[in-house]
mmCIF file of C-alpha atoms and ligand atoms in Angstrom:
data_model
loop_
_atom_site.group_PDB
_atom_site.id
_atom_site.type_symbol
_atom_site.label_atom_id
_atom_site.label_comp_id
_atom_site.label_asym_id
_atom_site.label_seq_id
_atom_site.Cartn_x
_atom_site.Cartn_y
_atom_site.Cartn_z
ATOM 1 C CA MET A 17 73.729 75.262 80.090
ATOM 2 C CA ALA A 18 76.534 75.487 81.907
ATOM 3 C CA ILE A 19 78.299 78.855 82.842
ATOM 4 C CA SER A 20 81.122 78.344 80.477
ATOM 5 C CA GLU A 21 79.002 77.919 77.362
ATOM 6 C CA SER A 22 78.067 81.126 77.270
ATOM 7 C CA VAL A 23 81.141 83.562 77.905
ATOM 8 C CA VAL A 24 83.689 83.025 80.050
ATOM 9 C CA ASP A 25 84.912 85.958 81.359
ATOM 10 C CA LEU A 26 87.755 86.066 82.895
ATOM 11 C CA ARG A 27 88.526 89.843 83.372
ATOM 12 C CA SER A 28 87.771 89.810 86.748
ATOM 13 C CA ASP A 29 86.476 88.750 89.928
ATOM 14 C CA THR A 30 83.994 91.683 89.783
ATOM 15 C CA VAL A 31 81.992 90.433 87.099
ATOM 16 C CA THR A 32 79.734 87.689 88.839
ATOM 17 C CA GLN A 33 76.191 87.622 88.621
ATOM 18 C CA PRO A 34 74.261 87.837 91.706
ATOM 19 C CA THR A 35 73.044 83.623 92.462
ATOM 20 C CA PRO A 36 69.105 82.762 92.275
ATOM 21 C CA ALA A 37 69.617 82.210 95.521
ATOM 22 C CA MET A 38 71.383 85.753 96.508
ATOM 23 C CA ARG A 39 68.349 86.922 94.765
ATOM 24 C CA GLU A 40 65.897 85.901 96.787
ATOM 25 C CA ALA A 41 67.999 87.033 100.143
ATOM 26 C CA MET A 42 67.696 90.547 98.706
ATOM 27 C CA MET A 43 63.979 90.358 97.680
ATOM 28 C CA ALA A 44 63.890 89.346 100.634
ATOM 29 C CA ALA A 45 66.156 91.742 103.284
ATOM 30 C CA PRO A 46 63.816 94.382 105.809
ATOM 31 C CA LEU A 47 64.587 97.664 104.611
ATOM 32 C CA GLY A 48 64.802 100.954 106.526
ATOM 33 C CA ASP A 49 67.001 103.733 105.790
ATOM 34 C CA ASP A 50 70.394 103.557 106.535
ATOM 35 C CA VAL A 51 71.177 107.780 106.797
ATOM 36 C CA PHE A 52 68.535 107.165 109.437
ATOM 37 C CA ALA A 53 71.046 104.072 111.030
ATOM 38 C CA THR A 54 67.431 102.130 110.857
ATOM 39 C CA ASP A 55 68.090 99.482 107.795
ATOM 40 C CA PRO A 56 68.170 95.928 109.804
ATOM 41 C CA SER A 57 70.316 94.206 107.209
ATOM 42 C CA VAL A 58 72.308 97.065 106.854
ATOM 43 C CA ASN A 59 73.025 96.876 110.047
ATOM 44 C CA ALA A 60 73.184 93.194 110.709
ATOM 45 C CA LEU A 61 76.119 92.611 108.280
ATOM 46 C CA GLN A 62 77.820 95.801 109.930
ATOM 47 C CA GLU A 63 77.994 93.965 113.049
ATOM 48 C CA LYS A 64 78.503 90.523 111.518
ATOM 49 C CA ILE A 65 81.713 91.810 109.586
ATOM 50 C CA ALA A 66 82.961 93.655 112.577
ATOM 51 C CA VAL A 67 82.301 90.011 115.225
ATOM 52 C CA MET A 68 83.228 87.766 112.228
ATOM 53 C CA LEU A 69 86.686 90.259 112.374
ATOM 54 C CA GLY A 70 86.952 90.765 115.912
ATOM 55 C CA PHE A 71 86.608 94.855 115.703
ATOM 56 C CA GLU A 72 83.836 97.077 116.868
ATOM 57 C CA ALA A 73 82.446 98.633 114.061
ATOM 58 C CA ALA A 74 81.633 98.548 110.638
ATOM 59 C CA LEU A 75 80.502 100.755 107.886
ATOM 60 C CA PHE A 76 79.062 99.149 104.943
ATOM 61 C CA VAL A 77 79.728 101.278 101.982
ATOM 62 C CA PRO A 78 78.953 101.442 98.268
ATOM 63 C CA THR A 79 82.974 100.257 97.018
ATOM 64 C CA GLY A 80 86.273 99.158 98.047
ATOM 65 C CA THR A 81 87.613 102.928 96.657
ATOM 66 C CA GLN A 82 85.235 104.939 98.959
ATOM 67 C CA SER A 83 86.223 102.324 101.920
ATOM 68 C CA ASN A 84 89.929 102.310 101.259
ATOM 69 C CA LEU A 85 89.473 106.508 101.037
ATOM 70 C CA CYS A 86 87.070 106.715 104.628
ATOM 71 C CA ALA A 87 89.828 104.778 106.464
ATOM 72 C CA ILE A 88 92.399 107.143 105.325
ATOM 73 C CA LEU A 89 90.588 110.586 105.132
ATOM 74 C CA SER A 90 90.095 108.727 108.922
ATOM 75 C CA HIS A 91 93.413 107.862 110.191
ATOM 76 C CA CYS A 92 95.270 111.376 108.385
ATOM 77 C CA GLY A 93 94.782 114.637 108.755
ATOM 78 C CA ARG A 94 95.834 117.511 105.977
ATOM 79 C CA GLY A 95 99.552 117.476 106.097
ATOM 80 C CA ASP A 96 99.808 113.712 107.426
ATOM 81 C CA GLU A 97 100.992 110.894 104.546
ATOM 82 C CA TYR A 98 100.721 107.243 104.757
ATOM 83 C CA ILE A 99 103.281 104.920 103.502
ATOM 84 C CA VAL A 100 101.596 102.536 100.854
ATOM 85 C CA GLY A 101 103.172 100.190 97.728
ATOM 86 C CA GLN A 102 103.568 101.398 94.435
ATOM 87 C CA GLN A 103 100.772 98.835 93.037
ATOM 88 C CA ALA A 104 98.659 99.198 95.675
ATOM 89 C CA HIS A 105 95.114 99.421 95.052
ATOM 90 C CA CYS A 106 94.800 102.535 97.412
ATOM 91 C CA TYR A 107 97.807 104.316 96.165
ATOM 92 C CA ARG A 108 97.718 103.578 92.401
ATOM 93 C CA TRP A 109 94.357 102.567 91.070
ATOM 94 C CA GLU A 110 92.072 105.061 92.891
ATOM 95 C CA GLY A 111 92.552 108.280 91.226
ATOM 96 C CA GLY A 112 94.436 109.527 93.954
ATOM 97 C CA GLY A 113 91.778 110.495 95.907
ATOM 98 C CA ALA A 114 93.174 110.930 99.468
ATOM 99 C CA ALA A 115 95.259 113.541 97.905
ATOM 100 C CA VAL A 116 92.866 115.378 96.034
ATOM 101 C CA PHE A 117 89.891 115.317 98.707
ATOM 102 C CA GLY A 118 92.115 114.590 101.882
ATOM 103 C CA SER A 119 95.587 116.438 101.011
ATOM 104 C CA VAL A 120 96.881 113.316 102.442
ATOM 105 C CA GLN A 121 100.364 112.869 101.101
ATOM 106 C CA PRO A 122 101.263 109.329 99.786
ATOM 107 C CA GLN A 123 104.490 107.958 100.484
ATOM 108 C CA PRO A 124 105.043 105.131 97.585
ATOM 109 C CA LEU A 125 107.517 102.460 98.282
ATOM 110 C CA ASP A 126 108.508 99.849 95.538
ATOM 111 C CA HIS A 127 107.607 95.927 96.646
ATOM 112 C CA ALA A 128 109.408 92.952 96.331
ATOM 113 C CA SER A 129 109.054 90.028 93.926
ATOM 114 C CA ASP A 130 106.872 88.442 96.834
ATOM 115 C CA GLY A 131 104.473 91.415 97.140
ATOM 116 C CA THR A 132 105.731 93.145 100.549
ATOM 117 C CA LEU A 133 107.217 96.322 101.474
ATOM 118 C CA PRO A 134 110.750 95.659 103.235
ATOM 119 C CA LEU A 135 110.542 96.487 107.006
ATOM 120 C CA ALA A 136 113.811 98.649 106.899
ATOM 121 C CA GLN A 137 112.523 100.525 104.019
ATOM 122 C CA ILE A 138 109.429 101.061 105.833
ATOM 123 C CA GLU A 139 111.646 102.620 108.745
ATOM 124 C CA ALA A 140 113.407 104.702 106.266
ATOM 125 C CA ALA A 141 110.556 106.113 104.798
ATOM 126 C CA ILE A 142 108.873 107.256 108.471
ATOM 127 C CA LYS A 143 109.587 111.335 108.870
ATOM 128 C CA PRO A 144 111.025 112.708 111.518
ATOM 129 C CA ASP A 145 108.845 115.206 113.773
ATOM 130 C CA ASP A 146 110.916 118.376 111.640
ATOM 131 C CA ALA A 147 108.707 121.208 109.756
ATOM 132 C CA HIS A 148 110.106 119.903 106.463
ATOM 133 C CA PHE A 149 108.041 117.086 106.382
ATOM 134 C CA ALA A 150 104.598 115.242 106.094
ATOM 135 C CA ARG A 151 103.886 113.836 109.263
ATOM 136 C CA THR A 152 103.820 110.163 108.776
ATOM 137 C CA ARG A 153 100.404 108.507 110.174
ATOM 138 C CA LEU A 154 99.458 105.148 108.468
ATOM 139 C CA LEU A 155 100.925 102.118 107.133
ATOM 140 C CA ALA A 156 99.024 100.920 104.558
ATOM 141 C CA LEU A 157 99.510 97.219 103.366
ATOM 142 C CA GLU A 158 97.484 95.474 100.706
ATOM 143 C CA ASN A 159 96.489 91.587 101.012
ATOM 144 C CA THR A 160 96.612 90.190 99.007
ATOM 145 C CA LEU A 161 98.023 91.966 96.306
ATOM 146 C CA GLY A 162 97.718 90.866 93.081
ATOM 147 C CA GLY A 163 96.813 87.854 93.941
ATOM 148 C CA LYS A 164 99.937 87.170 96.330
ATOM 149 C CA LEU A 165 99.466 86.551 99.468
ATOM 150 C CA LEU A 166 101.969 88.509 102.021
ATOM 151 C CA PRO A 167 103.541 85.836 104.108
ATOM 152 C CA PHE A 168 101.669 86.217 107.641
ATOM 153 C CA GLU A 169 104.863 86.638 109.632
ATOM 154 C CA TYR A 170 106.013 89.422 107.455
ATOM 155 C CA VAL A 171 102.405 91.061 108.049
ATOM 156 C CA GLN A 172 102.881 90.514 111.777
ATOM 157 C CA ALA A 173 106.554 92.297 111.617
ATOM 158 C CA ALA A 174 105.398 95.122 109.373
ATOM 159 C CA THR A 175 102.179 95.553 111.378
ATOM 160 C CA ASP A 176 104.467 95.515 115.111
ATOM 161 C CA LEU A 177 107.007 97.991 113.234
ATOM 162 C CA ALA A 178 104.412 100.673 112.133
ATOM 163 C CA LYS A 179 102.585 100.338 115.894
ATOM 164 C CA SER A 180 106.455 100.734 117.720
ATOM 165 C CA LYS A 181 106.697 103.932 115.554
ATOM 166 C CA GLY A 182 102.907 104.990 116.270
ATOM 167 C CA LEU A 183 101.463 104.913 113.565
ATOM 168 C CA GLN A 184 98.025 103.336 112.640
ATOM 169 C CA ARG A 185 97.943 100.484 110.208
ATOM 170 C CA HIS A 186 94.723 99.906 107.456
ATOM 171 C CA LEU A 187 94.913 96.796 105.529
ATOM 172 C CA ASP A 188 93.069 96.633 102.349
ATOM 173 C CA GLY A 189 91.086 93.740 102.288
ATOM 174 C CA ALA A 190 89.391 93.979 98.920
ATOM 175 C CA ARG A 191 90.498 90.072 98.326
ATOM 176 C CA LEU A 192 91.268 89.151 102.902
ATOM 177 C CA PHE A 193 88.495 86.017 102.493
ATOM 178 C CA ASN A 194 91.129 85.103 99.717
ATOM 179 C CA ALA A 195 93.761 85.482 101.392
ATOM 180 C CA ALA A 196 92.608 83.840 104.294
ATOM 181 C CA THR A 197 91.952 80.869 101.851
ATOM 182 C CA ALA A 198 95.689 80.855 100.465
ATOM 183 C CA GLN A 199 96.644 80.718 104.602
ATOM 184 C CA ALA A 200 94.536 78.335 105.279
ATOM 185 C CA ALA A 201 95.407 76.237 102.797
ATOM 186 C CA LEU A 202 99.465 76.843 103.671
ATOM 187 C CA ASN A 203 99.233 76.787 107.615
ATOM 188 C CA LYS A 204 96.902 72.583 107.261
ATOM 189 C CA ARG A 205 93.164 74.865 108.529
ATOM 190 C CA SER A 206 89.940 74.607 107.823
ATOM 191 C CA ASP A 207 88.824 78.218 109.492
ATOM 192 C CA ILE A 208 88.864 80.611 106.308
ATOM 193 C CA ARG A 209 86.816 83.013 108.974
ATOM 194 C CA ALA A 210 88.904 82.640 112.237
ATOM 195 C CA GLU A 211 92.342 82.925 109.158
ATOM 196 C CA ALA A 212 90.354 86.181 108.213
ATOM 197 C CA ARG A 213 90.094 87.373 112.014
ATOM 198 C CA ARG A 214 94.114 86.184 112.302
ATOM 199 C CA ILE A 215 95.027 88.657 109.051
ATOM 200 C CA ALA A 216 92.958 91.383 110.343
ATOM 201 C CA GLN A 217 93.567 91.631 113.789
ATOM 202 C CA CYS A 218 97.252 93.112 113.108
ATOM 203 C CA PHE A 219 95.893 95.808 111.729
ATOM 204 C CA ASP A 220 93.562 99.475 112.958
ATOM 205 C CA SER A 221 90.881 99.183 110.507
ATOM 206 C CA VAL A 222 90.329 96.865 107.786
ATOM 207 C CA SER A 223 88.774 97.802 103.879
ATOM 208 C CA VAL A 224 86.761 94.171 102.149
ATOM 209 C CA CYS A 225 84.831 93.816 99.291
ATOM 210 C CA PHE A 226 82.221 91.858 98.977
ATOM 211 C CA SER A 227 81.896 92.721 95.363
ATOM 212 C CA LYS A 228 84.997 90.477 94.312
ATOM 213 C CA GLY A 229 85.452 86.801 94.975
ATOM 214 C CA LEU A 230 82.580 86.830 96.989
ATOM 215 C CA GLY A 231 80.127 87.468 94.402
ATOM 216 C CA ALA A 232 77.714 89.852 95.861
ATOM 217 C CA PRO A 233 77.262 92.771 93.194
ATOM 218 C CA VAL A 234 77.527 96.102 94.999
ATOM 219 C CA GLY A 235 79.486 96.937 98.016
ATOM 220 C CA SER A 236 82.706 97.014 100.939
ATOM 221 C CA ALA A 237 82.786 97.303 104.546
ATOM 222 C CA LEU A 238 85.189 99.321 106.205
ATOM 223 C CA VAL A 239 85.752 97.447 110.075
ATOM 224 C CA GLY A 240 87.505 99.295 112.906
ATOM 225 C CA SER A 241 86.774 100.776 117.126
ATOM 226 C CA ARG A 242 83.880 102.678 117.285
ATOM 227 C CA GLU A 243 85.461 105.923 116.900
ATOM 228 C CA PHE A 244 87.173 105.379 113.719
ATOM 229 C CA ILE A 245 83.741 104.249 112.042
ATOM 230 C CA ALA A 246 82.570 107.467 113.732
ATOM 231 C CA ARG A 247 85.196 109.057 111.764
ATOM 232 C CA ALA A 248 84.724 106.850 108.500
ATOM 233 C CA HIS A 249 80.760 107.867 108.847
ATOM 234 C CA ARG A 250 80.874 111.170 108.646
ATOM 235 C CA ILE A 251 83.905 111.343 105.486
ATOM 236 C CA ARG A 252 81.090 108.890 103.763
ATOM 237 C CA LYS A 253 78.049 110.905 103.801
ATOM 238 C CA MET A 254 80.744 113.864 102.029
ATOM 239 C CA ALA A 255 81.784 111.421 100.006
ATOM 240 C CA GLY A 256 77.655 110.781 99.022
ATOM 241 C CA GLY A 257 77.754 107.246 100.456
ATOM 242 C CA GLY A 258 74.766 107.370 102.618
ATOM 243 C CA MET A 259 72.331 105.237 101.116
ATOM 244 C CA ARG A 260 68.802 104.974 102.031
ATOM 245 C CA GLN A 261 67.473 101.153 101.332
ATOM 246 C CA ALA A 262 70.608 99.836 101.420
ATOM 247 C CA GLY A 263 69.920 96.201 103.045
ATOM 248 C CA LEU A 264 68.971 94.939 99.925
ATOM 249 C CA LEU A 265 73.153 95.353 98.876
ATOM 250 C CA ALA A 266 73.608 94.830 102.578
ATOM 251 C CA ALA A 267 71.140 91.421 102.124
ATOM 252 C CA ALA A 268 73.412 89.818 99.412
ATOM 253 C CA ALA A 269 76.552 90.886 100.896
ATOM 254 C CA SER A 270 75.272 88.884 104.464
ATOM 255 C CA TYR A 271 74.605 86.226 102.239
ATOM 256 C CA ALA A 272 78.058 85.725 100.586
ATOM 257 C CA LEU A 273 79.643 86.212 103.822
ATOM 258 C CA ASP A 274 77.263 83.038 104.977
ATOM 259 C CA HIS A 275 77.798 81.275 101.916
ATOM 260 C CA HIS A 276 81.028 82.615 99.269
ATOM 261 C CA VAL A 277 83.624 82.081 101.892
ATOM 262 C CA ASP A 278 84.512 78.256 101.491
ATOM 263 C CA ARG A 279 83.650 77.867 98.094
ATOM 264 C CA LEU A 280 86.999 80.494 97.205
ATOM 265 C CA ALA A 281 89.059 77.504 97.028
ATOM 266 C CA ASP A 282 87.555 76.062 94.110
ATOM 267 C CA ASP A 283 88.164 79.751 92.494
ATOM 268 C CA HIS A 284 92.063 79.669 93.493
ATOM 269 C CA ALA A 285 92.089 75.501 92.167
ATOM 270 C CA LEU A 286 91.429 76.568 89.087
ATOM 271 C CA ALA A 287 93.174 79.326 88.914
ATOM 272 C CA GLN A 288 95.861 76.354 89.375
ATOM 273 C CA ARG A 289 94.241 74.332 86.211
ATOM 274 C CA LEU A 290 94.070 77.974 84.234
ATOM 275 C CA ALA A 291 98.276 77.865 85.017
ATOM 276 C CA HIS A 292 99.212 74.339 84.676
ATOM 277 C CA GLY A 293 96.944 74.860 81.546
ATOM 278 C CA LEU A 294 99.411 77.124 80.077
ATOM 279 C CA GLU A 295 102.198 75.676 80.896
ATOM 280 C CA GLY A 296 105.244 75.097 77.939
ATOM 281 C CA ILE A 297 103.467 77.457 75.447
ATOM 282 C CA GLU A 298 106.337 79.005 74.028
ATOM 283 C CA GLY A 299 106.429 82.763 74.491
ATOM 284 C CA LEU A 300 104.553 82.362 77.622
ATOM 285 C CA LYS A 301 105.630 83.137 80.894
ATOM 286 C CA VAL A 302 102.921 82.178 83.495
ATOM 287 C CA GLU A 303 103.469 83.539 87.254
ATOM 288 C CA ALA A 304 102.309 80.092 89.303
ATOM 289 C CA PRO A 305 99.011 81.558 91.050
ATOM 290 C CA GLN A 306 98.611 81.504 95.083
ATOM 291 C CA THR A 307 95.377 82.337 94.898
ATOM 292 C CA ASN A 308 92.558 83.683 92.001
ATOM 293 C CA ILE A 309 94.084 85.629 89.688
ATOM 294 C CA VAL A 310 96.500 84.818 87.274
ATOM 295 C CA PHE A 311 98.958 86.802 85.632
ATOM 296 C CA VAL A 312 100.850 85.472 81.976
ATOM 297 C CA ASP A 313 103.724 87.623 80.581
ATOM 298 C CA LEU A 314 103.946 87.437 76.754
ATOM 299 C CA VAL A 315 107.999 86.714 75.987
ATOM 300 C CA GLY A 316 110.501 87.183 72.893
ATOM 301 C CA ALA A 317 108.872 87.335 69.277
ATOM 302 C CA ALA A 318 104.881 87.021 71.400
ATOM 303 C CA GLN A 319 105.294 90.183 72.943
ATOM 304 C CA ALA A 320 103.885 91.660 70.024
ATOM 305 C CA ARG A 321 100.904 89.404 69.895
ATOM 306 C CA SER A 322 99.257 90.530 73.101
ATOM 307 C CA SER A 323 95.890 92.813 71.830
ATOM 308 C CA GLU A 324 95.638 90.069 68.737
ATOM 309 C CA LEU A 325 95.725 87.206 71.400
ATOM 310 C CA LEU A 326 92.877 89.356 73.483
ATOM 311 C CA ALA A 327 91.323 89.575 70.551
ATOM 312 C CA ASN A 328 91.590 86.176 68.876
ATOM 313 C CA LEU A 329 90.073 85.462 72.241
ATOM 314 C CA ASN A 330 87.061 87.845 73.165
ATOM 315 C CA ALA A 331 85.757 86.407 69.100
ATOM 316 C CA GLN A 332 85.148 82.674 70.751
ATOM 317 C CA GLY A 333 83.585 84.561 73.522
ATOM 318 C CA ILE A 334 86.903 84.629 75.997
ATOM 319 C CA LEU A 335 87.622 87.614 78.096
ATOM 320 C CA ALA A 336 90.525 88.665 79.927
ATOM 321 C CA THR A 337 92.732 92.067 80.033
ATOM 322 C CA GLY A 338 95.562 92.873 79.466
ATOM 323 C CA LEU A 339 96.750 96.612 80.893
ATOM 324 C CA TYR A 340 100.311 95.832 81.693
ATOM 325 C CA ARG A 341 100.280 91.902 81.938
ATOM 326 C CA LEU A 342 97.689 89.238 80.571
ATOM 327 C CA ARG A 343 95.484 88.646 83.479
ATOM 328 C CA PHE A 344 92.951 85.669 83.933
ATOM 329 C CA VAL A 345 90.804 85.933 87.262
ATOM 330 C CA THR A 346 88.395 82.928 88.115
ATOM 331 C CA HIS A 347 85.542 82.974 90.623
ATOM 332 C CA LEU A 348 82.089 81.879 91.036
ATOM 333 C CA ASP A 349 80.740 82.680 87.346
ATOM 334 C CA VAL A 350 83.385 80.358 86.015
ATOM 335 C CA ASP A 351 84.227 76.406 85.751
ATOM 336 C CA ALA A 352 86.481 73.898 84.618
ATOM 337 C CA ALA A 353 84.820 73.425 81.584
ATOM 338 C CA GLY A 354 85.095 77.641 81.164
ATOM 339 C CA VAL A 355 88.621 77.229 82.211
ATOM 340 C CA ASP A 356 88.975 74.375 80.007
ATOM 341 C CA ARG A 357 88.417 75.975 76.760
ATOM 342 C CA ALA A 358 90.269 78.948 77.741
ATOM 343 C CA VAL A 359 93.380 76.907 77.520
ATOM 344 C CA ALA A 360 92.500 75.142 74.504
ATOM 345 C CA ALA A 361 91.791 78.684 72.571
ATOM 346 C CA ILE A 362 94.936 80.094 73.821
ATOM 347 C CA ARG A 363 97.007 77.111 72.645
ATOM 348 C CA ALA A 364 95.316 77.069 69.184
ATOM 349 C CA PHE A 365 96.280 80.814 68.983
ATOM 350 C CA PHE A 366 100.224 80.158 69.762
ATOM 351 C CA LYS A 367 99.948 77.254 67.247
ATOM 352 C CA SER A 368 98.728 79.738 64.389
HETATM 353 C C1 PLP B 417 88.687 96.061 93.650
HETATM 354 C C2 PLP B 417 89.660 97.103 94.496
HETATM 355 C C3 PLP B 417 89.470 98.183 95.224
HETATM 356 C C4 PLP B 417 88.385 99.060 94.791
HETATM 357 O O1 PLP B 417 87.211 98.191 95.450
HETATM 358 P P1 PLP B 417 85.525 99.162 94.140
HETATM 359 O O2 PLP B 417 85.008 98.543 94.610
HETATM 360 O O3 PLP B 417 85.819 98.310 93.057
HETATM 361 O O4 PLP B 417 86.416 100.230 93.771
HETATM 362 C C5 PLP B 417 90.383 98.275 96.277
HETATM 363 N N1 PLP B 417 91.772 97.507 96.827
HETATM 364 C C6 PLP B 417 91.835 96.343 95.892
HETATM 365 C C7 PLP B 417 92.805 95.622 96.152
HETATM 366 C C8 PLP B 417 90.677 96.330 94.890
HETATM 367 O O5 PLP B 417 90.756 95.074 94.266
#
């Protein structure tokens, strides 16, 4: 049965099931106890991602949220602050963890329409060394952000600025390989891993999710210097993220790095197909996707029909989310036929 004959799940790229080959890699993985640092599959994954992104060391963590938390708490202490975007996951979508667990204050900034944080605003937000202020320690960027690629020249300029002001630089690269895929296409380059490394090298630390577009069931990695990762390792322990026979999961992540990076372009092409399919429907405003996420706004009279549309699609086995805007995410478990089914269902809805 083709995947699209059952449910077309466009809610998120986190919904993918491990493929049969990935499951085989998991079953074959040699295991140890990672709290003793003796799980060969975890060690191999950490080595692989650190080398791939050009860093000294890496830490395998259960989630991207924990990875960002370990990063912020390793860069910052009590009473420090990090500059971050209003829409950034590690500010808006992680329950305020850095403030709750680390007494680290966020300094959120508004994004420009391309997802960037304007350099002048970053500079203006850096506090002088004065008892009135929290100590500004860190700039945290996210790429991709809401499916948008931060232009590479911007990433360089923002991280150079931060460095010149003595700040650490963290990238929430949950979808770094989607960013690298889009950046490679822009630059007419074909080595996605090299592109990911180029982006990552602008930062002191980078978090990458294996459980998004890469299609692993669980897991993220944090990369940085050996000393930084040693601090993060202690925080991971405090956060309850020291896992035992975690090689089962690391093997899936490792398999994803070997086999699912170069296919991300397929997801991006499907997002384009979806966006094009929705063009011209009265009441829909489709934001042209740069990667694997399509945002759609309902406008005019259609605005009030958001939940009705989602329920209608749901009844046909087509799943999407609409917390702020309608969102459709393509991934490993969606194919062209599934995308076409979604387009046809949405078209039919707006004819009715
Ligand atoms: C999903 C996501 C995370 C967090 O990952 P979880 O594994 O769900 O905790 C962090 N940052 C971004 C940008 C994400 O999309």
